[in-house]
Amino acid sequence: MPGHACTALDVGTGNGLLAVDLRQKVPAVTGIDREETVLESARQEHDDIDWVLGDVMEYPFTGTFDVVASVATLHHMLDLHATLRRLAELTSPGGVLVIVGLARPTRPADFALDLVGVVQHRWLSWRRNYWEHSAPTVWPPPHSYAEVRRCAAAQLPGMYWRKLPMFRYALTWHKPGTLATSFK
């Protein structure tokens, strides 16, 4: 997270958990989601976040954000190139784009890591009690790990990629430029 971040966008905010976490570090947070019911639930619990009902691909934001974050949303978007381009456009110069996404295995190493993820998921569900979000789900993910990584490398030069257990990957990209220190 940039040290002087003043604005953050949680893409596909769902129940708003990430937006709430971001709000502890960033003064102005916006959470956007296409699903009115999950957004209304988040809105009722937290009034210090700007909750936006809309599609991130079309919503007419008036500026950019120092932090653009997305957890388990990218696999809901069919056009990876357009989605990553849009998220990059919404990131302020000097800002950061962080995505934790879900992908489909296609290689033996993918399947092995996902098998570990199945065991880990079952253990955590048993240990911490299973919690199910109320946002819509897409399973299996339409894009493979390799497709997401190739697309991200093309759209976000210099991005950092890491495969994670439990069917996930993390992608981080710092937009070139200098972060402004005032609100947008």
PDB file of C-alpha atoms in Angstrom, residues 74-78 102-106 111 114 137-144 147 167:
ATOM      1  CA  LEU A  74     -11.811 -11.070 -11.772  1.00  0.00           C
ATOM      2  CA  HIS A  75     -13.188 -14.508 -12.632  1.00  0.00           C
ATOM      3  CA  HIS A  76     -16.650 -12.903 -12.923  1.00  0.00           C
ATOM      4  CA  MET A  77     -15.345 -10.826 -15.848  1.00  0.00           C
ATOM      5  CA  LEU A  78     -15.122 -12.638 -19.164  1.00  0.00           C
ATOM      6  CA  LEU A 102      -9.479 -17.547  -8.580  1.00  0.00           C
ATOM      7  CA  ALA A 103      -8.304 -19.530 -11.584  1.00  0.00           C
ATOM      8  CA  ARG A 104      -8.755 -22.929 -13.161  1.00  0.00           C
ATOM      9  CA  PRO A 105      -5.939 -25.487 -13.063  1.00  0.00           C
ATOM     10  CA  THR A 106      -4.590 -26.817 -16.372  1.00  0.00           C
ATOM     11  CA  PHE A 111      -3.687 -29.512  -9.773  1.00  0.00           C
ATOM     12  CA  ASP A 114      -5.268 -27.034  -5.719  1.00  0.00           C
ATOM     13  CA  THR A 137     -20.387 -17.340  -7.216  1.00  0.00           C
ATOM     14  CA  VAL A 138     -18.789 -18.519 -10.446  1.00  0.00           C
ATOM     15  CA  TRP A 139     -17.358 -22.029 -10.374  1.00  0.00           C
ATOM     16  CA  PRO A 140     -15.289 -23.294 -11.996  1.00  0.00           C
ATOM     17  CA  PRO A 141     -13.370 -20.139 -12.887  1.00  0.00           C
ATOM     18  CA  PRO A 142     -13.470 -19.485 -16.655  1.00  0.00           C
ATOM     19  CA  HIS A 143      -9.758 -18.589 -16.951  1.00  0.00           C
ATOM     20  CA  SER A 144      -6.727 -20.748 -16.254  1.00  0.00           C
ATOM     21  CA  GLU A 147      -4.277 -17.284 -19.138  1.00  0.00           C
ATOM     22  CA  PHE A 167      -7.363 -22.023  -5.938  1.00  0.00           C
TER      23      PHE A 167
END
